[in-house]
């Protein structure tokens, strides 16, 4: 279903989702086509784009967002600059954190993402903190914390939900269930339904299809309005489907970059990724819906070409950017003058 908003805004959502996809394809290519660019492990948000983009579409610039080891998508969704995201991913001085954070910890305080942690569940308590601060200061800002199903195994999840409910904090718990763990739902959790856990702490929960933009957008609107209106913390489980390229220790472009034409000609997609793009890719689903609503294939392909060009330029910007200077190694390490 398409979100019930003007066409221009619908297309803004498409552009953002495509930007995340294209930027992250570059991220994987940084790893596959170069040596030593990405040092260590990394994760991508491919397949979950409908969630972050639709939620952030209802947020104000001064609302807070906390994210995870899959942060690239959330940072771009909240208004982050893809150039600075890609530069940070490969540790460049032009990146959001001047190359100190790398792929796992991209943070963009200017757009409301004041910190990122790759520790599973690491941002939950921090999100409780910004929600509490906003409440004490009487600000209108709300906080959204995105996290995975796996984070619900961490003790900090229970502590944060509990205190958020007790103090009626303006906090949205937005869980993205990507069924990554073997066995799927609840694989590392005794709860049969993960929503049973917040429910036990008297926090209202909603379960939605996280690949359908219209559903996520509509849900996010009401959840954001209610939390902003002082109705306390709410919990959403958005269910997505694992992108086949994520089924490894490191993401791989096993079918190459996404071709928007697979939206109307699924048979052209490589077999390894065909079913996923046909049934579970939030972007191609959305493209099909826009086409059914009267947009031409040429118009949709043009948007993709424009976004891809911008993402290519962002990747080039990152590659051309310098590493941080050696003499600046301890800069920002200590509070005080010069930092
Ligand atoms: C406290 C902690 N334990 C283990 C890890 C290693 N680790 C990284 S991602 C991940 C899976 C997390 O699952 P989930 O929260 O559902 O996120 P997903 O990767 O599925 O998006 C684990 C165990 C970690 N980063 N932090
Ligand atoms: Mg998961």
Tab-separated table of C-alpha atoms and ligand atoms in Angstrom:
chain	number	residue	atom	x	y	z
A	1	UNK	CA	0.000	0.000	0.000
A	2	UNK	CA	1.220	3.508	-0.785
A	3	UNK	CA	1.407	6.028	2.059
A	4	UNK	CA	-1.491	8.462	2.033
A	5	UNK	CA	0.590	11.563	1.296
A	6	UNK	CA	1.171	13.756	-1.777
A	7	UNK	CA	3.128	12.204	-4.658
A	8	UNK	CA	6.159	14.457	-4.120
A	9	UNK	CA	6.502	13.244	-0.546
A	10	UNK	CA	6.002	9.624	-1.660
A	11	UNK	CA	8.867	10.095	-4.079
A	12	UNK	CA	11.018	11.696	-1.388
A	13	UNK	CA	10.674	8.417	0.517
A	14	UNK	CA	11.651	6.439	-2.584
A	15	UNK	CA	14.717	8.631	-3.095
A	16	UNK	CA	15.877	8.140	0.479
A	17	UNK	CA	15.404	4.376	0.374
A	18	UNK	CA	17.277	4.210	-2.922
A	19	UNK	CA	20.060	6.394	-1.515
A	20	UNK	CA	20.539	3.995	1.383
A	21	UNK	CA	20.594	1.002	-0.997
A	22	UNK	CA	23.029	2.627	-3.418
A	23	UNK	CA	25.318	3.965	-0.674
A	24	UNK	CA	25.471	0.564	1.004
A	25	UNK	CA	26.152	-1.203	-2.262
A	26	UNK	CA	29.160	1.096	-2.478
A	27	UNK	CA	30.068	0.146	1.064
A	28	UNK	CA	30.122	-3.540	0.095
A	29	UNK	CA	32.075	-2.705	-3.045
A	30	UNK	CA	34.621	-0.842	-0.933
A	31	UNK	CA	35.224	-4.194	0.710
A	32	UNK	CA	34.989	-6.414	-2.365
A	33	UNK	CA	36.945	-4.275	-4.820
A	34	UNK	CA	39.654	-2.803	-2.582
A	35	UNK	CA	42.080	-4.099	-0.010
A	36	UNK	CA	42.286	-2.548	3.439
A	37	UNK	CA	39.662	0.158	2.912
A	38	UNK	CA	37.209	-1.263	5.405
A	39	UNK	CA	39.165	-2.480	8.354
A	40	UNK	CA	37.358	-5.307	10.107
A	41	UNK	CA	33.759	-6.231	10.149
A	42	UNK	CA	30.749	-4.281	8.855
A	43	UNK	CA	26.982	-4.611	8.480
A	44	UNK	CA	24.428	-3.116	6.090
A	45	UNK	CA	20.774	-2.100	6.366
A	46	UNK	CA	19.723	-3.514	2.967
A	47	UNK	CA	16.189	-4.915	3.191
A	48	UNK	CA	15.163	-2.750	6.133
A	49	UNK	CA	15.053	0.619	4.329
A	50	UNK	CA	11.253	1.011	4.500
A	51	UNK	CA	11.391	1.038	8.260
A	52	UNK	CA	13.978	3.715	9.011
A	53	UNK	CA	12.920	6.013	6.180
A	54	UNK	CA	9.191	5.892	6.968
A	55	UNK	CA	9.731	6.509	10.682
A	56	UNK	CA	12.173	9.373	10.145
A	57	UNK	CA	9.737	10.942	7.674
A	58	UNK	CA	7.620	11.905	10.720
A	59	UNK	CA	10.472	13.191	12.876
A	60	UNK	CA	11.679	16.740	13.344
A	61	UNK	CA	15.342	17.698	12.965
A	62	UNK	CA	15.695	18.049	16.754
A	63	UNK	CA	14.152	14.649	17.558
A	64	UNK	CA	16.702	12.076	18.659
A	65	UNK	CA	17.427	8.808	16.906
A	66	UNK	CA	19.607	6.013	18.249
A	67	UNK	CA	20.784	3.184	16.073
A	68	UNK	CA	22.903	0.048	15.921
A	69	UNK	CA	25.710	-1.696	14.060
A	70	UNK	CA	23.417	-1.215	10.988
A	71	UNK	CA	23.505	2.555	11.426
A	72	UNK	CA	24.215	3.773	7.852
A	73	UNK	CA	20.546	3.537	6.865
A	74	UNK	CA	19.266	5.316	9.959
A	75	UNK	CA	21.786	8.141	9.628
A	76	UNK	CA	20.820	8.776	5.988
A	77	UNK	CA	17.109	8.395	6.831
A	78	UNK	CA	17.368	11.061	9.555
A	79	UNK	CA	18.906	13.510	7.078
A	80	UNK	CA	22.582	12.578	7.209
A	81	UNK	CA	24.804	13.402	4.241
A	82	UNK	CA	25.738	10.219	2.293
A	83	UNK	CA	29.148	11.729	1.465
A	84	UNK	CA	30.029	12.062	5.137
A	85	UNK	CA	28.576	8.628	5.931
A	86	UNK	CA	30.639	6.874	3.252
A	87	UNK	CA	33.739	8.855	4.207
A	88	UNK	CA	33.304	7.822	7.841
A	89	UNK	CA	32.812	4.183	6.855
A	90	UNK	CA	36.323	4.146	5.395
A	91	UNK	CA	37.818	6.235	8.183
A	92	UNK	CA	38.377	9.489	6.294
A	93	UNK	CA	38.948	12.898	7.887
A	94	UNK	CA	35.876	14.230	6.040
A	95	UNK	CA	33.565	11.685	7.674
A	96	UNK	CA	30.961	12.467	10.310
A	97	UNK	CA	33.362	11.590	13.120
A	98	UNK	CA	36.538	12.697	11.346
A	99	UNK	CA	37.358	9.071	10.625
A	100	UNK	CA	37.477	7.998	14.267
A	101	UNK	CA	34.243	6.013	14.308
A	102	UNK	CA	34.291	3.906	11.162
A	103	UNK	CA	31.353	1.872	9.910
A	104	UNK	CA	30.104	0.731	13.319
A	105	UNK	CA	29.802	4.060	15.079
A	106	UNK	CA	28.698	6.659	12.542
A	107	UNK	CA	27.039	9.449	14.533
A	108	UNK	CA	25.690	12.758	13.243
A	109	UNK	CA	24.744	15.065	16.125
A	110	UNK	CA	23.605	17.775	13.694
A	111	UNK	CA	20.674	15.600	12.631
A	112	UNK	CA	19.848	14.251	16.095
A	113	UNK	CA	22.052	11.157	16.181
A	114	UNK	CA	24.339	12.051	19.030
A	115	UNK	CA	25.999	8.670	19.489
A	116	UNK	CA	26.021	5.221	17.922
A	117	UNK	CA	27.036	1.971	19.542
A	118	UNK	CA	27.745	-1.353	17.879
A	119	UNK	CA	27.325	-3.066	21.219
A	120	UNK	CA	24.050	-4.946	20.819
A	121	UNK	CA	21.505	-3.029	22.917
A	122	UNK	CA	24.135	-0.387	23.635
A	123	UNK	CA	21.985	2.584	22.676
A	124	UNK	CA	18.836	1.621	24.562
A	125	UNK	CA	19.754	3.218	27.868
A	126	UNK	CA	21.208	6.274	26.105
A	127	UNK	CA	17.882	6.726	24.353
A	128	UNK	CA	16.177	6.581	27.736
A	129	UNK	CA	18.547	9.363	28.754
A	130	UNK	CA	17.697	11.760	25.909
A	131	UNK	CA	13.982	11.071	26.378
A	132	UNK	CA	14.315	11.841	30.085
A	133	UNK	CA	16.354	15.002	29.400
A	134	UNK	CA	13.737	16.270	26.937
A	135	UNK	CA	10.996	15.577	29.457
A	136	UNK	CA	12.825	17.382	32.281
A	137	UNK	CA	13.635	20.356	30.048
A	138	UNK	CA	10.060	20.523	28.779
A	139	UNK	CA	11.189	20.120	25.153
A	140	UNK	CA	8.921	18.789	22.416
A	141	UNK	CA	11.645	16.434	21.127
A	142	UNK	CA	10.964	12.720	21.202
A	143	UNK	CA	13.469	9.875	20.940
A	144	UNK	CA	13.298	6.845	18.671
A	145	UNK	CA	15.596	3.925	19.373
A	146	UNK	CA	15.997	1.403	16.574
A	147	UNK	CA	17.318	-1.998	17.593
A	148	UNK	CA	17.226	-5.609	16.448
A	149	UNK	CA	15.428	-8.626	17.850
A	150	UNK	CA	18.756	-9.783	19.288
A	151	UNK	CA	18.992	-6.693	21.519
A	152	UNK	CA	15.962	-7.936	23.441
A	153	UNK	CA	18.198	-10.591	24.990
A	154	UNK	CA	20.194	-7.892	26.775
A	155	UNK	CA	19.425	-6.863	30.344
A	156	UNK	CA	19.566	-3.196	29.403
A	157	UNK	CA	16.456	-3.682	27.279
A	158	UNK	CA	14.343	-4.628	30.321
A	159	UNK	CA	15.800	-1.839	32.437
A	160	UNK	CA	15.109	0.804	29.797
A	161	UNK	CA	11.559	-0.346	29.022
A	162	UNK	CA	10.803	-0.489	32.722
A	163	UNK	CA	12.073	2.991	33.574
A	164	UNK	CA	10.550	4.457	30.381
A	165	UNK	CA	7.148	3.167	31.424
A	166	UNK	CA	7.509	4.186	35.058
A	167	UNK	CA	8.511	7.729	34.058
A	168	UNK	CA	6.224	7.978	31.021
A	169	UNK	CA	9.150	8.927	28.772
A	170	UNK	CA	8.660	10.226	25.196
A	171	UNK	CA	10.453	7.208	23.752
A	172	UNK	CA	9.663	4.898	20.840
A	173	UNK	CA	11.114	1.404	20.967
A	174	UNK	CA	11.319	0.451	17.291
A	175	UNK	CA	12.463	-3.144	16.954
A	176	UNK	CA	13.492	-4.333	13.506
A	177	UNK	CA	13.085	-8.089	13.402
A	178	UNK	CA	15.141	-9.399	10.504
A	179	UNK	CA	15.012	-13.048	11.562
A	180	UNK	CA	18.775	-13.242	11.289
A	181	UNK	CA	19.280	-15.708	14.103
A	182	UNK	CA	18.924	-19.371	13.217
A	183	UNK	CA	15.409	-20.488	14.098
A	184	UNK	CA	14.008	-16.990	13.712
A	185	UNK	CA	11.784	-15.344	16.257
A	186	UNK	CA	12.792	-15.818	19.853
A	187	UNK	CA	15.757	-18.058	18.954
A	188	UNK	CA	17.774	-16.706	21.862
A	189	UNK	CA	14.815	-15.686	23.939
A	190	UNK	CA	12.398	-17.782	25.954
A	191	UNK	CA	9.456	-15.545	25.001
A	192	UNK	CA	7.301	-17.124	22.297
A	193	UNK	CA	6.459	-13.670	20.950
A	194	UNK	CA	9.011	-10.932	21.542
A	195	UNK	CA	6.202	-8.424	22.118
A	196	UNK	CA	5.216	-10.409	25.217
A	197	UNK	CA	8.185	-8.825	26.982
A	198	UNK	CA	7.231	-5.121	26.715
A	199	UNK	CA	3.599	-6.126	27.235
A	200	UNK	CA	4.580	-7.619	30.601
A	201	UNK	CA	5.838	-4.149	31.566
A	202	UNK	CA	2.541	-2.599	30.474
A	203	UNK	CA	3.971	-1.028	27.318
A	204	UNK	CA	1.595	-1.141	24.354
A	205	UNK	CA	2.959	-2.992	21.326
A	206	UNK	CA	2.225	-3.054	17.607
A	207	UNK	CA	3.459	-5.674	15.122
A	208	UNK	CA	3.696	-4.691	11.464
A	209	UNK	CA	4.989	-5.771	8.092
A	210	UNK	CA	8.239	-3.814	7.944
A	211	UNK	CA	8.716	-4.045	4.214
A	212	UNK	CA	5.484	-2.290	3.256
A	213	UNK	CA	6.140	1.461	3.146
A	214	UNK	CA	2.459	2.389	3.456
A	215	UNK	CA	1.970	0.257	6.569
A	216	UNK	CA	5.148	1.457	8.262
A	217	UNK	CA	4.470	5.092	7.392
A	218	UNK	CA	0.900	4.989	8.715
A	219	UNK	CA	1.940	3.219	11.913
A	220	UNK	CA	4.846	5.583	12.459
A	221	UNK	CA	2.573	8.615	12.087
A	222	UNK	CA	0.256	7.480	14.837
A	223	UNK	CA	3.042	6.231	17.139
A	224	UNK	CA	5.015	9.485	16.762
A	225	UNK	CA	1.915	11.611	17.375
A	226	UNK	CA	0.961	9.668	20.477
A	227	UNK	CA	4.418	9.700	22.014
A	228	UNK	CA	4.823	13.390	21.197
A	229	UNK	CA	1.441	13.965	22.812
A	230	UNK	CA	2.700	12.537	26.103
A	231	UNK	CA	1.200	9.059	25.892
A	232	UNK	CA	4.419	7.512	27.130
A	233	UNK	CA	6.674	4.908	25.558
A	234	UNK	CA	5.328	2.647	22.811
A	235	UNK	CA	6.873	-0.445	21.223
A	236	UNK	CA	6.760	-1.506	17.571
A	237	UNK	CA	8.001	-4.743	16.026
A	238	UNK	CA	8.604	-4.262	12.295
A	239	UNK	CA	9.113	-7.599	10.585
A	240	UNK	CA	11.468	-7.729	7.624
A	241	UNK	CA	13.058	-10.483	5.578
A	242	UNK	CA	16.765	-11.079	5.621
A	243	UNK	CA	18.454	-9.971	2.414
A	244	UNK	CA	20.306	-13.034	1.040
A	245	UNK	CA	23.552	-11.019	0.875
A	246	UNK	CA	23.340	-10.677	4.674
A	247	UNK	CA	23.360	-14.406	5.270
A	248	UNK	CA	27.138	-14.413	5.717
A	249	UNK	CA	29.537	-13.163	8.323
A	250	UNK	CA	30.200	-10.161	6.046
A	251	UNK	CA	27.600	-8.825	3.580
A	252	UNK	CA	28.143	-9.806	-0.043
A	253	UNK	CA	26.675	-8.517	-3.305
A	254	UNK	CA	25.783	-12.048	-4.368
A	255	UNK	CA	23.401	-10.845	-7.075
A	256	UNK	CA	25.281	-7.661	-7.981
A	257	UNK	CA	23.740	-4.242	-7.393
A	258	UNK	CA	19.928	-3.997	-7.408
A	259	UNK	CA	18.492	-3.317	-10.858
A	260	UNK	CA	15.270	-1.334	-10.586
A	261	UNK	CA	13.981	-3.134	-13.717
A	262	UNK	CA	13.746	-6.326	-11.612
A	263	UNK	CA	10.651	-4.675	-10.123
A	264	UNK	CA	8.706	-5.423	-13.302
A	265	UNK	CA	10.857	-8.237	-14.663
A	266	UNK	CA	11.803	-10.404	-11.708
A	267	UNK	CA	13.040	-13.154	-14.016
A	268	UNK	CA	16.051	-11.012	-14.914
A	269	UNK	CA	17.359	-11.023	-11.332
A	270	UNK	CA	20.061	-13.607	-10.573
A	271	UNK	CA	18.526	-16.757	-9.151
A	272	UNK	CA	20.232	-16.404	-5.747
A	273	UNK	CA	18.383	-13.162	-5.015
A	274	UNK	CA	15.348	-13.456	-7.303
A	275	UNK	CA	12.728	-14.553	-4.793
A	276	UNK	CA	13.843	-11.976	-2.254
A	277	UNK	CA	13.583	-9.087	-4.721
A	278	UNK	CA	10.245	-10.399	-5.989
A	279	UNK	CA	8.598	-10.863	-2.605
A	280	UNK	CA	10.541	-9.124	0.141
A	281	UNK	CA	12.538	-6.172	-1.203
A	282	UNK	CA	10.912	-3.044	0.297
A	283	UNK	CA	12.252	-0.835	-2.477
A	284	UNK	CA	11.127	-2.916	-5.442
A	285	UNK	CA	7.749	-3.487	-3.762
A	286	UNK	CA	7.354	0.263	-3.433
A	287	UNK	CA	8.431	0.813	-7.050
A	288	UNK	CA	5.758	-1.673	-8.199
A	289	UNK	CA	3.131	0.145	-6.153
A	290	UNK	CA	4.124	3.515	-7.605
A	291	UNK	CA	3.889	2.025	-11.067
A	292	UNK	CA	0.399	0.659	-10.309
A	293	UNK	CA	-0.541	4.160	-9.137
A	294	UNK	CA	0.275	5.609	-12.527
A	295	UNK	CA	3.995	6.341	-12.646
A	296	UNK	CA	5.816	5.199	-15.740
A	297	UNK	CA	8.796	2.856	-15.650
A	298	UNK	CA	10.848	5.562	-17.325
A	299	UNK	CA	10.017	8.063	-14.555
A	300	UNK	CA	10.938	5.552	-11.851
A	301	UNK	CA	14.173	4.568	-13.607
A	302	UNK	CA	15.079	8.257	-13.927
A	303	UNK	CA	14.740	8.779	-10.190
A	304	UNK	CA	16.952	5.760	-9.577
A	305	UNK	CA	19.534	7.051	-12.060
A	306	UNK	CA	19.623	10.451	-10.321
A	307	UNK	CA	20.027	8.909	-6.885
A	308	UNK	CA	22.642	6.449	-8.134
A	309	UNK	CA	24.638	9.308	-9.625
A	310	UNK	CA	24.585	11.137	-6.304
A	311	UNK	CA	25.644	7.969	-4.471
A	312	UNK	CA	28.476	7.395	-6.964
A	313	UNK	CA	29.684	10.960	-6.332
A	314	UNK	CA	29.484	10.375	-2.574
A	315	UNK	CA	31.589	7.213	-2.891
A	316	UNK	CA	34.130	9.067	-4.995
A	317	UNK	CA	34.216	11.880	-2.433
A	318	UNK	CA	34.964	9.325	0.287
A	319	UNK	CA	37.678	7.614	-1.749
A	320	UNK	CA	39.321	10.950	-2.592
A	321	UNK	CA	39.244	12.164	1.008
A	322	UNK	CA	42.372	12.063	3.177
A	323	UNK	CA	42.861	9.887	6.233
A	324	UNK	CA	43.095	11.823	9.526
A	325	UNK	CA	46.543	13.319	10.106
A	326	UNK	CA	48.825	11.201	12.313
A	327	UNK	CA	49.547	14.177	14.589
A	328	UNK	CA	45.803	14.447	15.294
A	329	UNK	CA	45.623	10.889	16.628
A	330	UNK	CA	44.658	11.901	20.169
A	331	UNK	CA	42.544	14.869	19.138
A	332	UNK	CA	39.017	14.517	20.593
A	333	UNK	CA	40.302	11.851	23.015
A	334	UNK	CA	40.253	14.191	26.004
A	335	UNK	CA	37.896	16.993	26.974
A	336	UNK	CA	39.450	20.433	27.028
A	337	UNK	CA	41.107	23.055	24.942
A	338	UNK	CA	41.740	22.257	21.311
A	339	UNK	CA	39.183	19.461	21.084
B	1	LIG	C1	26.818	-7.121	23.561
B	1	LIG	C2	27.173	-7.692	22.222
B	1	LIG	N1	27.154	-9.040	22.057
B	1	LIG	C3	27.460	-9.578	20.853
B	1	LIG	C4	27.801	-8.767	19.790
B	1	LIG	C5	28.091	-9.374	18.424
B	1	LIG	N2	26.949	-9.170	17.537
B	1	LIG	C6	26.971	-8.218	16.589
B	1	LIG	S1	25.525	-8.155	15.724
B	1	LIG	C7	24.850	-9.390	16.636
B	1	LIG	C8	23.432	-9.856	16.351
B	1	LIG	C9	22.465	-8.880	16.865
B	1	LIG	O1	21.156	-9.236	16.480
B	1	LIG	P1	20.108	-8.098	16.276
B	1	LIG	O2	20.129	-7.172	17.431
B	1	LIG	O3	18.826	-8.769	15.964
B	1	LIG	O4	20.644	-7.275	15.033
B	1	LIG	P2	20.764	-7.739	13.500
B	1	LIG	O5	22.220	-7.955	13.236
B	1	LIG	O6	19.957	-8.973	13.327
B	1	LIG	O7	20.240	-6.580	12.731
B	1	LIG	C10	25.749	-9.857	17.576
B	1	LIG	C11	25.441	-10.951	18.523
B	1	LIG	C12	27.815	-7.363	20.011
B	1	LIG	N3	28.124	-6.506	19.025
B	1	LIG	N4	27.489	-6.847	21.220
B	2	LIG	MG1	18.071	-9.361	14.090
